[in-house]
Coordinates of C-alpha atoms and ligand atoms in Angstrom, one line a residue:
M22 CA 127.9 -12.5 222.4
K23 CA 129.4 -15.2 220.2
G24 CA 127.0 -14.2 217.4
I25 CA 128.1 -10.5 217.5
K26 CA 131.7 -11.6 217.3
S27 CA 131.2 -13.6 214.2
V28 CA 129.2 -10.8 212.6
I29 CA 132.1 -8.4 213.3
G30 CA 134.5 -11.0 211.9
L31 CA 132.4 -11.3 208.8
L32 CA 132.3 -7.5 208.4
L33 CA 136.1 -7.4 208.8
I34 CA 136.4 -10.0 206.0
L35 CA 134.0 -8.1 203.8
K36 CA 135.9 -4.9 204.5
F37 CA 139.2 -6.6 203.8
S38 CA 138.1 -8.1 200.5
E39 CA 136.7 -4.7 199.4
A40 CA 140.1 -3.2 199.7
A41 CA 141.8 -6.0 197.7
Y42 CA 142.6 -4.6 194.3
N43 CA 142.6 -6.8 191.2
C44 CA 146.1 -7.2 189.8
S45 CA 146.7 -8.7 186.4
Y46 CA 150.1 -10.3 186.0
Q47 CA 152.1 -9.7 182.8
T48 CA 155.8 -10.6 182.7
G49 CA 156.0 -10.5 186.5
I50 CA 154.4 -7.0 186.7
C51 CA 151.3 -6.7 189.0
S52 CA 149.1 -4.1 187.2
V53 CA 146.2 -2.5 189.0
D54 CA 144.3 -0.7 186.2
K55 CA 141.3 1.6 186.4
Q56 CA 140.6 1.1 190.1
S57 CA 139.9 3.5 193.0
I58 CA 142.5 3.1 195.7
S59 CA 141.8 4.5 199.2
A60 CA 144.5 5.7 201.5
S61 CA 142.6 4.6 204.5
E62 CA 142.1 1.0 203.5
P63 CA 144.9 -1.5 203.9
F64 CA 146.5 -2.0 200.5
V65 CA 146.3 -5.6 199.3
V66 CA 146.2 -7.0 195.8
N67 CA 144.3 -10.1 194.6
R68 CA 146.5 -12.1 192.4
E69 CA 146.6 -15.6 191.0
N70 CA 150.1 -16.4 192.2
A71 CA 151.5 -16.6 195.7
S72 CA 154.9 -15.3 194.6
S73 CA 155.9 -12.0 196.2
V74 CA 155.0 -8.8 194.4
T75 CA 158.2 -6.9 193.3
L76 CA 156.9 -4.8 190.4
L77 CA 153.7 -2.9 190.9
V78 CA 152.0 -0.6 188.4
L79 CA 149.0 1.5 189.4
S80 CA 147.4 3.3 186.4
D81 CA 144.4 5.1 185.0
G82 CA 142.4 5.0 188.2
Y83 CA 141.9 7.2 191.2
M84 CA 144.2 7.5 194.2
P85 CA 144.6 11.1 195.5
Q86 CA 146.9 9.8 198.2
P87 CA 148.9 6.6 198.2
P88 CA 148.0 4.3 201.1
P89 CA 150.9 4.1 203.7
T90 CA 150.4 0.3 203.8
I91 CA 151.8 -0.3 200.3
F92 CA 155.3 -0.9 201.6
T93 CA 154.4 -2.5 204.9
K94 CA 152.4 -5.1 202.9
Y95 CA 154.9 -5.4 200.0
P96 CA 158.3 -4.5 201.3
E97 CA 160.0 -6.4 198.4
L98 CA 158.9 -3.9 195.8
N99 CA 161.6 -2.9 193.3
L100 CA 159.5 -0.9 191.1
L101 CA 156.4 1.2 191.8
S102 CA 154.7 3.2 189.0
I103 CA 151.8 5.5 189.7
A104 CA 150.4 6.9 186.4
N105 CA 147.2 8.8 185.8
M106 CA 145.8 8.2 189.2
S107 CA 144.8 11.8 190.1
L108 CA 147.6 11.8 192.7
Q109 CA 147.5 15.0 194.8
E110 CA 149.6 14.4 197.8
I111 CA 152.1 12.0 199.3
S112 CA 152.1 11.7 203.0
S113 CA 155.4 11.5 204.9
N114 CA 155.1 7.8 205.8
V115 CA 154.3 6.2 202.4
F116 CA 157.9 5.3 201.6
T117 CA 159.2 4.6 205.1
N118 CA 159.7 0.9 204.3
A119 CA 160.7 1.2 200.7
K120 CA 164.2 -0.1 201.3
K121 CA 164.2 -2.4 198.2
L122 CA 162.7 0.2 195.8
I123 CA 164.9 0.9 192.8
S124 CA 162.6 2.7 190.4
L125 CA 159.8 5.0 191.4
L126 CA 157.7 6.5 188.6
I127 CA 155.0 9.1 189.4
M128 CA 153.5 10.2 186.2
R129 CA 150.5 12.3 185.1
G130 CA 149.0 13.6 188.3
Q131 CA 148.3 16.7 190.3
L132 CA 151.1 16.9 192.8
T133 CA 152.0 20.5 193.6
T134 CA 154.9 20.0 195.9
L135 CA 157.5 17.5 197.2
N136 CA 157.9 17.7 201.0
N137 CA 161.0 17.4 203.2
G138 CA 161.9 13.7 203.8
T139 CA 159.2 12.2 201.5
F140 CA 161.7 9.7 200.1
S141 CA 163.9 9.3 203.1
G142 CA 163.2 5.5 203.4
C143 CA 164.3 4.9 199.8
E144 CA 168.0 4.3 200.4
N145 CA 168.4 2.1 197.3
L146 CA 166.3 4.1 194.9
Q147 CA 168.2 4.7 191.6
S148 CA 165.6 6.3 189.4
L149 CA 162.9 8.8 190.5
Q150 CA 160.5 10.3 188.0
V151 CA 157.9 12.9 189.1
T152 CA 156.7 14.0 185.7
N153 CA 153.6 15.6 184.2
Q154 CA 152.4 16.9 187.6
K155 CA 151.8 20.5 188.8
L156 CA 154.9 20.8 190.9
S157 CA 155.7 24.4 191.7
S158 CA 157.9 23.9 194.7
I159 CA 160.3 21.3 196.1
D160 CA 161.3 21.5 199.7
I161 CA 165.1 21.8 200.4
M162 CA 165.2 18.3 202.0
A163 CA 162.7 16.6 199.7
F164 CA 165.4 14.2 198.3
Q165 CA 167.1 13.6 201.7
G166 CA 168.2 10.0 202.0
L167 CA 168.4 9.2 198.3
K168 CA 172.0 8.4 198.6
N169 CA 172.0 6.0 195.6
L170 CA 169.8 8.0 193.3
Q171 CA 171.3 8.2 189.7
N172 CA 168.4 9.5 187.7
L173 CA 166.0 12.3 188.6
Y174 CA 163.3 13.3 186.1
L175 CA 161.1 16.3 186.8
S176 CA 159.9 17.2 183.3
N177 CA 156.5 18.8 182.6
N178 CA 155.9 20.6 185.8
Q179 CA 155.6 24.3 186.8
L180 CA 158.9 24.8 188.6
T181 CA 160.3 28.3 188.3
F182 CA 163.3 27.8 190.6
I183 CA 165.2 25.0 192.3
H184 CA 166.9 25.9 195.5
P185 CA 170.7 25.2 195.2
L186 CA 170.5 22.8 198.2
V187 CA 167.8 20.6 196.7
L188 CA 170.2 18.4 194.8
A189 CA 172.9 18.5 197.5
T190 CA 171.7 15.2 199.1
L191 CA 172.3 13.3 195.8
P192 CA 176.0 12.4 195.7
K193 CA 175.5 9.8 192.9
L194 CA 173.2 11.8 190.6
M195 CA 174.1 11.1 187.0
N196 CA 171.1 12.3 185.0
F197 CA 168.9 15.3 185.7
N198 CA 166.0 16.2 183.5
I199 CA 163.8 19.3 184.1
D200 CA 162.5 19.8 180.6
Y201 CA 159.2 21.6 180.1
N202 CA 159.2 23.7 183.3
L203 CA 159.2 27.5 183.9
L204 CA 162.8 27.9 185.2
T205 CA 164.0 31.5 184.7
E206 CA 167.4 31.0 186.3
I207 CA 169.8 28.4 187.6
D208 CA 172.1 28.9 190.5
S209 CA 175.9 28.5 189.9
Q210 CA 176.0 26.2 192.9
Q211 CA 173.1 24.0 191.7
F212 CA 175.3 20.9 190.9
I213 CA 178.2 21.5 193.3
S214 CA 177.5 18.3 195.2
N215 CA 176.9 16.1 192.2
P216 CA 180.4 15.2 191.0
V217 CA 179.3 12.3 188.7
L218 CA 176.6 14.3 186.9
Y219 CA 176.7 13.2 183.3
G220 CA 173.5 14.3 181.5
V221 CA 171.6 17.5 182.1
N222 CA 168.3 18.5 180.3
F223 CA 166.9 22.0 180.6
N224 CA 164.9 22.1 177.4
S225 CA 161.8 24.2 177.1
N226 CA 162.2 26.5 180.1
Q227 CA 162.6 30.3 180.2
L228 CA 166.3 30.6 180.9
K229 CA 168.0 33.8 179.8
I230 CA 171.5 33.0 181.1
L231 CA 173.5 30.1 182.5
P232 CA 176.3 30.7 184.9
N233 CA 179.7 30.2 183.4
N234 CA 180.8 28.0 186.3
L235 CA 177.6 25.9 186.4
F236 CA 179.5 22.6 186.0
Q237 CA 182.5 23.5 188.1
A238 CA 182.2 20.3 190.1
Q239 CA 182.2 18.0 187.1
K240 CA 185.3 16.8 185.2
F241 CA 183.3 15.8 182.2
L242 CA 179.8 16.2 180.9
G243 CA 178.1 13.7 178.5
S244 CA 175.2 15.7 177.3
F245 CA 173.8 19.2 177.8
Y246 CA 170.4 20.2 176.5
A247 CA 169.0 23.7 176.8
A248 CA 167.0 24.0 173.6
D249 CA 163.9 26.2 173.5
N250 CA 164.8 28.7 176.1
Q251 CA 165.5 32.5 176.0
L252 CA 169.3 32.3 176.2
I253 CA 171.2 35.2 174.8
T254 CA 174.6 33.8 175.2
A255 CA 175.7 30.2 175.6
Q256 CA 178.7 27.9 175.8
S257 CA 179.1 24.2 175.3
F258 CA 180.5 23.4 178.8
G259 CA 182.6 20.9 176.9
A260 CA 179.8 18.4 176.9
S261 CA 180.1 15.6 174.3
Y262 CA 176.5 16.3 173.1
V263 CA 175.3 19.9 173.2
D264 CA 171.9 21.2 172.1
V265 CA 171.0 24.8 172.5
K266 CA 168.9 25.3 169.4
N267 CA 165.9 27.6 169.3
N268 CA 167.2 30.3 171.6
K269 CA 168.2 33.9 171.1
I270 CA 171.9 33.3 171.3
R271 CA 174.3 35.9 169.8
N272 CA 177.6 34.5 170.9
F273 CA 178.4 30.8 171.2
T274 CA 181.5 29.6 172.9
L275 CA 183.1 26.2 172.2
S276 CA 185.7 24.6 174.4
S277 CA 187.0 21.1 173.8
G278 CA 185.6 17.6 174.2
E279 CA 182.4 18.2 172.2
S280 CA 181.4 15.7 169.5
T281 CA 177.9 16.8 168.5
V282 CA 176.8 20.5 168.6
H283 CA 173.3 21.8 167.8
I284 CA 173.0 25.6 167.7
Q285 CA 170.3 26.0 165.0
N286 CA 167.8 28.8 165.0
N287 CA 169.6 31.4 167.0
L288 CA 171.1 34.9 166.3
I289 CA 174.7 33.8 166.3
R290 CA 177.0 36.1 164.5
K291 CA 180.2 34.6 165.9
I292 CA 181.5 31.4 167.2
I293 CA 184.2 31.7 169.8
C294 CA 186.6 28.9 170.3
S295 CA 188.5 29.0 173.5
S296 CA 190.7 26.0 172.5
T297 CA 192.7 24.9 169.5
N298 CA 191.8 21.3 170.2
L299 CA 188.4 21.3 168.5
T300 CA 187.0 17.8 168.8
V301 CA 183.6 18.4 167.2
Q302 CA 182.4 15.8 164.7
R303 CA 178.9 17.0 163.9
F304 CA 178.1 20.7 163.8
Y305 CA 174.6 22.0 163.0
A306 CA 174.3 25.8 162.8
D307 CA 171.4 26.4 160.4
N308 CA 169.4 29.7 160.6
N309 CA 171.9 32.0 162.2
F310 CA 173.9 35.0 161.1
L311 CA 177.4 33.5 160.7
T312 CA 179.5 35.5 158.4
N313 CA 182.6 33.2 158.2
F314 CA 184.0 29.8 159.0
L315 CA 186.1 30.8 161.9
C316 CA 186.4 27.9 164.4
I317 CA 184.5 25.6 162.0
R318 CA 187.6 25.6 159.7
D319 CA 189.7 24.1 162.5
M320 CA 187.3 21.3 163.4
V321 CA 189.6 18.6 161.9
N322 CA 187.4 15.7 162.8
L323 CA 184.2 17.1 161.4
T324 CA 182.1 14.6 159.5
D325 CA 178.7 16.4 159.3
L326 CA 178.4 20.1 158.8
S327 CA 175.3 22.2 158.3
V328 CA 175.2 26.0 157.9
V329 CA 172.0 26.4 156.0
N330 CA 170.6 30.0 155.9
N331 CA 173.6 32.0 157.2
K332 CA 175.5 35.1 156.0
M333 CA 178.8 33.7 154.8
P334 CA 180.0 35.2 151.5
R335 CA 180.6 32.9 148.5
P336 CA 183.2 30.4 149.9
T337 CA 186.7 29.7 148.6
K338 CA 188.7 26.5 149.2
T339 CA 190.6 28.1 152.1
P340 CA 188.1 27.5 155.0
F341 CA 187.8 23.8 154.0
L342 CA 191.5 22.8 153.8
K343 CA 191.5 20.9 157.1
L344 CA 188.0 19.4 156.8
T345 CA 189.1 16.2 155.1
K346 CA 186.7 14.0 157.1
V347 CA 183.4 15.8 156.2
R348 CA 181.0 13.4 154.6
A349 CA 177.8 15.5 154.7
F350 CA 177.8 19.2 154.1
Q351 CA 174.7 21.4 153.8
M352 CA 175.1 25.1 152.8
Y353 CA 171.9 26.1 150.9
N354 CA 169.5 29.0 151.2
M355 CA 172.5 31.3 151.8
T356 CA 171.6 34.9 151.8
R357 CA 174.8 36.2 150.2
F358 CA 175.3 33.8 147.3
S359 CA 173.5 31.0 145.4
T360 CA 176.0 29.5 142.9
V361 CA 179.2 28.0 144.0
L362 CA 182.1 26.4 142.2
P363 CA 182.5 22.7 142.7
K364 CA 186.2 22.9 143.2
V365 CA 185.9 24.8 146.4
F366 CA 184.8 21.6 148.1
S367 CA 187.7 19.5 146.7
P368 CA 189.7 19.6 150.0
M369 CA 186.8 17.7 151.6
V370 CA 188.0 14.4 150.2
S371 CA 185.4 12.3 152.0
L372 CA 182.4 14.4 150.9
S373 CA 179.6 12.1 149.7
N374 CA 176.5 14.1 150.4
L375 CA 176.5 17.7 149.3
R376 CA 173.5 20.1 149.7
V377 CA 173.9 23.5 148.1
D378 CA 171.5 25.8 146.1
R379 CA 173.3 25.3 142.8
L380 CA 176.7 24.6 141.4
A381 CA 178.4 26.6 138.7
A382 CA 178.9 23.3 136.7
Y383 CA 177.7 19.7 136.8
K384 CA 180.2 18.0 134.5
N385 CA 183.2 16.1 135.8
L386 CA 182.0 16.2 139.4
N387 CA 183.1 12.5 139.6
I388 CA 186.6 13.9 139.1
T389 CA 186.5 17.1 141.2
L390 CA 184.5 15.5 144.0
P391 CA 185.0 11.8 143.5
K392 CA 183.1 10.6 146.6
V393 CA 179.9 12.6 146.0
S394 CA 177.0 10.3 145.4
I395 CA 174.1 12.5 146.5
L396 CA 173.8 16.1 145.4
A397 CA 170.9 18.2 146.7
L398 CA 169.9 21.4 144.9
T399 CA 167.3 24.2 145.4
T400 CA 165.7 24.0 142.0
T401 CA 162.2 25.4 142.9
T402 CA 162.4 28.2 140.3
W403 CA 164.4 26.3 137.7
N404 CA 163.4 25.8 134.1
C405 CA 162.4 22.1 133.8
T406 CA 164.3 21.5 130.5
Y407 CA 167.5 22.7 132.2
L408 CA 166.8 20.7 135.4
S409 CA 166.2 17.6 133.2
S410 CA 169.6 18.1 131.5
V411 CA 171.4 18.5 134.9
N412 CA 169.7 15.4 136.1
S413 CA 171.0 13.3 133.1
I414 CA 174.5 14.7 133.5
L415 CA 174.4 13.7 137.2
K416 CA 173.0 10.3 136.4
S417 CA 175.7 9.5 134.0
Q418 CA 178.2 10.1 136.8
R419 CA 176.1 7.9 139.2
I420 CA 175.2 10.9 141.3
I421 CA 171.6 11.0 142.7
L422 CA 169.8 14.3 142.5
V423 CA 167.6 15.3 145.4
F424 CA 165.9 18.5 146.3
N425 CA 166.4 20.9 149.2
I426 CA 163.0 22.4 149.3
G427 CA 159.9 22.3 147.2
S428 CA 158.4 19.5 145.0
D429 CA 160.4 19.9 141.8
R430 CA 160.5 16.2 141.1
S431 CA 156.8 16.2 140.5
R432 CA 156.6 19.7 139.0
C433 CA 159.2 18.8 136.3
T434 CA 158.5 15.0 136.0
L435 CA 162.2 14.0 135.9
Ligands
LIG513 C1 138.0 -8.0 190.4 O1 137.9 -9.3 189.7 C2 136.7 -9.9 190.1 C3 136.7 -11.3 189.4 O2 137.2 -11.3 188.1 C4 135.5 -9.1 189.6 O3 134.3 -9.7 189.9 C5 135.6 -7.7 190.2 O4 134.6 -6.9 189.7 C6 136.9 -7.1 190.0 N1 137.1 -5.8 190.8 C7 137.4 -4.7 190.2 C8 137.5 -3.5 191.2 O5 137.8 -4.6 189.0
LIG514 C1 152.5 -17.9 188.3 O1 153.9 -18.1 188.6 C2 154.4 -19.1 187.7 C3 155.9 -19.4 188.2 O2 156.5 -18.2 188.5 C4 154.4 -18.6 186.3 O3 154.9 -19.6 185.4 C5 153.0 -18.3 185.9 O4 152.9 -17.7 184.6 C6 152.3 -17.4 186.9 N1 150.9 -17.2 186.6 C7 150.4 -16.0 186.4 C8 149.0 -15.9 186.1 O5 151.1 -15.0 186.3
LIG515 C1 143.6 8.4 182.6 O1 142.7 7.5 183.1 C2 141.3 7.7 182.7 C3 140.4 6.7 183.5 O2 140.8 5.4 183.2 C4 141.3 7.5 181.2 O3 139.9 7.7 180.7 C5 142.2 8.5 180.5 O4 142.2 8.2 179.1 C6 143.6 8.4 181.1 N1 144.4 9.5 180.6 C7 145.6 9.3 180.1 C8 146.3 10.5 179.6 O5 146.2 8.2 180.0
LIG516 C1 162.4 21.6 205.0 O1 163.7 21.5 205.7 C2 164.4 22.7 205.7 C3 165.8 22.3 206.2 O2 165.8 21.5 207.3 C4 163.7 23.7 206.5 O3 164.5 24.9 206.5 C5 162.4 24.0 205.9 O4 161.6 24.9 206.7 C6 161.6 22.7 205.8 N1 160.4 23.0 205.0 C7 159.2 22.7 205.5 C8 158.0 23.0 204.6 O5 159.0 22.1 206.5
LIG517 C1 179.7 38.8 171.8 O1 181.1 38.9 171.5 C2 181.6 40.2 171.2 C3 183.0 40.1 170.8 O2 183.7 39.1 171.5 C4 181.3 41.1 172.4 O3 181.7 42.4 172.0 C5 179.8 41.1 172.7 O4 179.6 41.8 173.9 C6 179.4 39.7 173.0 N1 177.9 39.7 173.1 C7 177.3 38.9 174.0 C8 175.8 39.0 174.0 O5 177.9 38.2 174.8
LIG518 C1 191.9 17.2 173.0 O1 190.6 16.9 173.6 C2 190.4 15.6 173.8 C3 189.0 15.4 174.4 O2 188.8 16.3 175.4 C4 191.5 15.0 174.7 O3 191.2 13.6 174.9 C5 192.8 15.2 174.1 O4 193.8 14.8 175.0 C6 193.0 16.7 173.8 N1 194.3 16.9 173.1 C7 195.1 17.9 173.3 C8 196.3 17.9 172.4 O5 194.9 18.7 174.2
LIG519 C1 190.6 13.4 165.7 O1 190.4 12.1 165.6 C2 191.6 11.3 165.8 C3 191.2 9.9 165.5 O2 190.1 9.5 166.2 C4 192.1 11.5 167.3 O3 193.2 10.8 167.5 C5 192.4 13.0 167.4 O4 192.7 13.2 168.8 C6 191.2 13.8 167.1 N1 191.5 15.2 167.2 C7 190.7 16.1 167.7 C8 191.2 17.5 167.7 O5 189.6 15.9 168.1
LIG520 C1 165.6 30.4 153.8 O1 165.9 31.8 154.1 C2 164.8 32.6 154.4 C3 165.2 34.0 154.6 O2 166.4 34.0 155.4 C4 163.9 32.0 155.5 O3 162.8 32.8 155.8 C5 163.5 30.6 155.2 O4 162.9 30.0 156.3 C6 164.8 29.7 154.9 N1 164.4 28.4 154.4 C7 165.1 27.4 154.7 C8 164.5 26.0 154.2 O5 166.0 27.4 155.5
LIG521 C1 164.9 26.5 129.5 O1 166.3 26.0 129.5 C2 166.7 25.6 128.2 C3 168.1 24.9 128.4 O2 168.9 25.7 129.3 C4 166.7 26.8 127.3 O3 167.1 26.4 126.0 C5 165.3 27.4 127.2 O4 165.2 28.5 126.4 C6 164.7 27.7 128.6 N1 163.3 27.9 128.5 C7 162.8 29.0 129.1 C8 161.3 29.1 128.9 O5 163.4 29.8 129.8
LIG522 C1 182.8 10.3 135.1 O1 181.5 10.3 134.5 C2 181.6 10.2 133.1 C3 180.2 10.4 132.5 O2 179.7 11.7 132.8 C4 182.2 8.9 132.7 O3 182.3 8.9 131.3 C5 183.6 8.8 133.3 O4 184.1 7.5 133.1 C6 183.5 9.0 134.8 N1 184.8 9.0 135.4 C7 185.1 8.4 136.5 C8 186.6 8.5 136.9 O5 184.3 7.7 137.1

């Protein structure tokens, strides 16, 4: 009888040590690398130190389901990262004891859904990342209990839709990122319960339209990204940083409060400004169909302006009268003119970096445009003798010649 008991005891010890995963310590992080972790074994790590585990990183191994004992054994965990572990499913009791958890990173796996209540024990969680998975659905109550969550990252998944109630349990949400998914629409109530939302990323989805009142619950937005979608119309929502490049936008509406705006590679014919208080400082509108400087000409604090490849006619001074802070201006590859008179830029008294196709004259630029120190030209088809003479004229005025496109410097050995 005694013998049998000790055999069983020995078996238990063997079993136990089998399930103890090697953990290498680097700067306080317990890293369990390239190991198979079973959901049915108790989760224990072998480590050199007796100090409690607070940061745990599981990577490049195999763990289709996390063992529910992670947090019963290590309730002090602040950070848990699960990356490239072939994760397929998270059972409802995994995070029950995760009261101290602040960051949870679940990256590169095969999760297809997030179930109701999965994170309900994570009352102190601030950042949740479920990225590079195969998520195609999220239950309405999946984020229930995350009353302190500030950052939610769901990029690189297969989500086509997010129910408007999914984010309703996140009163402190500040940053929401759903880049690289398959969203076709966003509900106007999506962010109604997230009053402190500050940064929103919708890049690389399939959105055609965004509701006008999408950010009705927010007083102020820090950044708004919706690049690489199918948008046909867009507005800035007054975000300080706006990026809607690479869409099919025809009309773009600015309000007030923006500082940087990216609208390149669209079909914009017209910018609509709904306010006279235009706060934009950096405006990038290359590759559109703009025919005039309406709105742009009233951006009194503009420092960087780029309208490469648009349809404006040869400009006069008039649109630039208020643009006294512009330091960098790009206006080359214009379809309706190539040569421009230097003096049209003279109202831009801060201009130091000018990129055009060609100027009508290169002498006395140091008087007409005294701050210009870099001049970029599109000289691809120029006669090298001529280019050389322009280069010396610029040099004598301490202006550096650079090239917009092509490799003229080597073609013409300046
Ligand atoms: C854990 O470390 C021990 C001692 O270095 C080693 O013998 C064992 O193979 C390791 N186990 C795994 C799963 O890497
Ligand atoms: C063990 O803990 C001590 C004190 O925190 C630390 O100085 C030492 O580097 C740790 N050893 C390892 C291998 O992490
Ligand atoms: C995932 O882990 C496997 C096994 O360790 C490794 O071979 C592979 O390179 C890892 N993949 C990535 C994307 O890190
Ligand atoms: C998730 O919770 C919501 C609201 O309580 C409920 O309507 C829905 O059926 C639940 N989903 C699942 C898959 O249980
Ligand atoms: C763009 O604006 C013009 C004039 O304001 C309007 O006629 C047109 O319908 C708008 N197009 C889109 C796609 O919103
Ligand atoms: C202009 O907009 C800025 C930023 O939104 C704001 O701080 C400022 O008060 C506005 N000025 C006027 C005159 O409305
Ligand atoms: C322009 O900048 C000045 C100085 O920072 C600021 O006082 C003013 O409100 C700004 N005007 C607009 C329209 O952004
Ligand atoms: C210049 O314009 C042409 C025609 O509009 C376009 O195909 C080309 O990509 C543009 N190049 C640059 C550098 O913008
Ligand atoms: C190249 O330009 C120079 C100076 O403008 C001119 O004298 C010369 O004839 C041009 N050569 C050719 C081949 O066009
Ligand atoms: C402008 O450049 C010319 C040389 O092209 C030089 O002689 C002149 O002194 C410069 N003027 C000023 C104000 O820098």
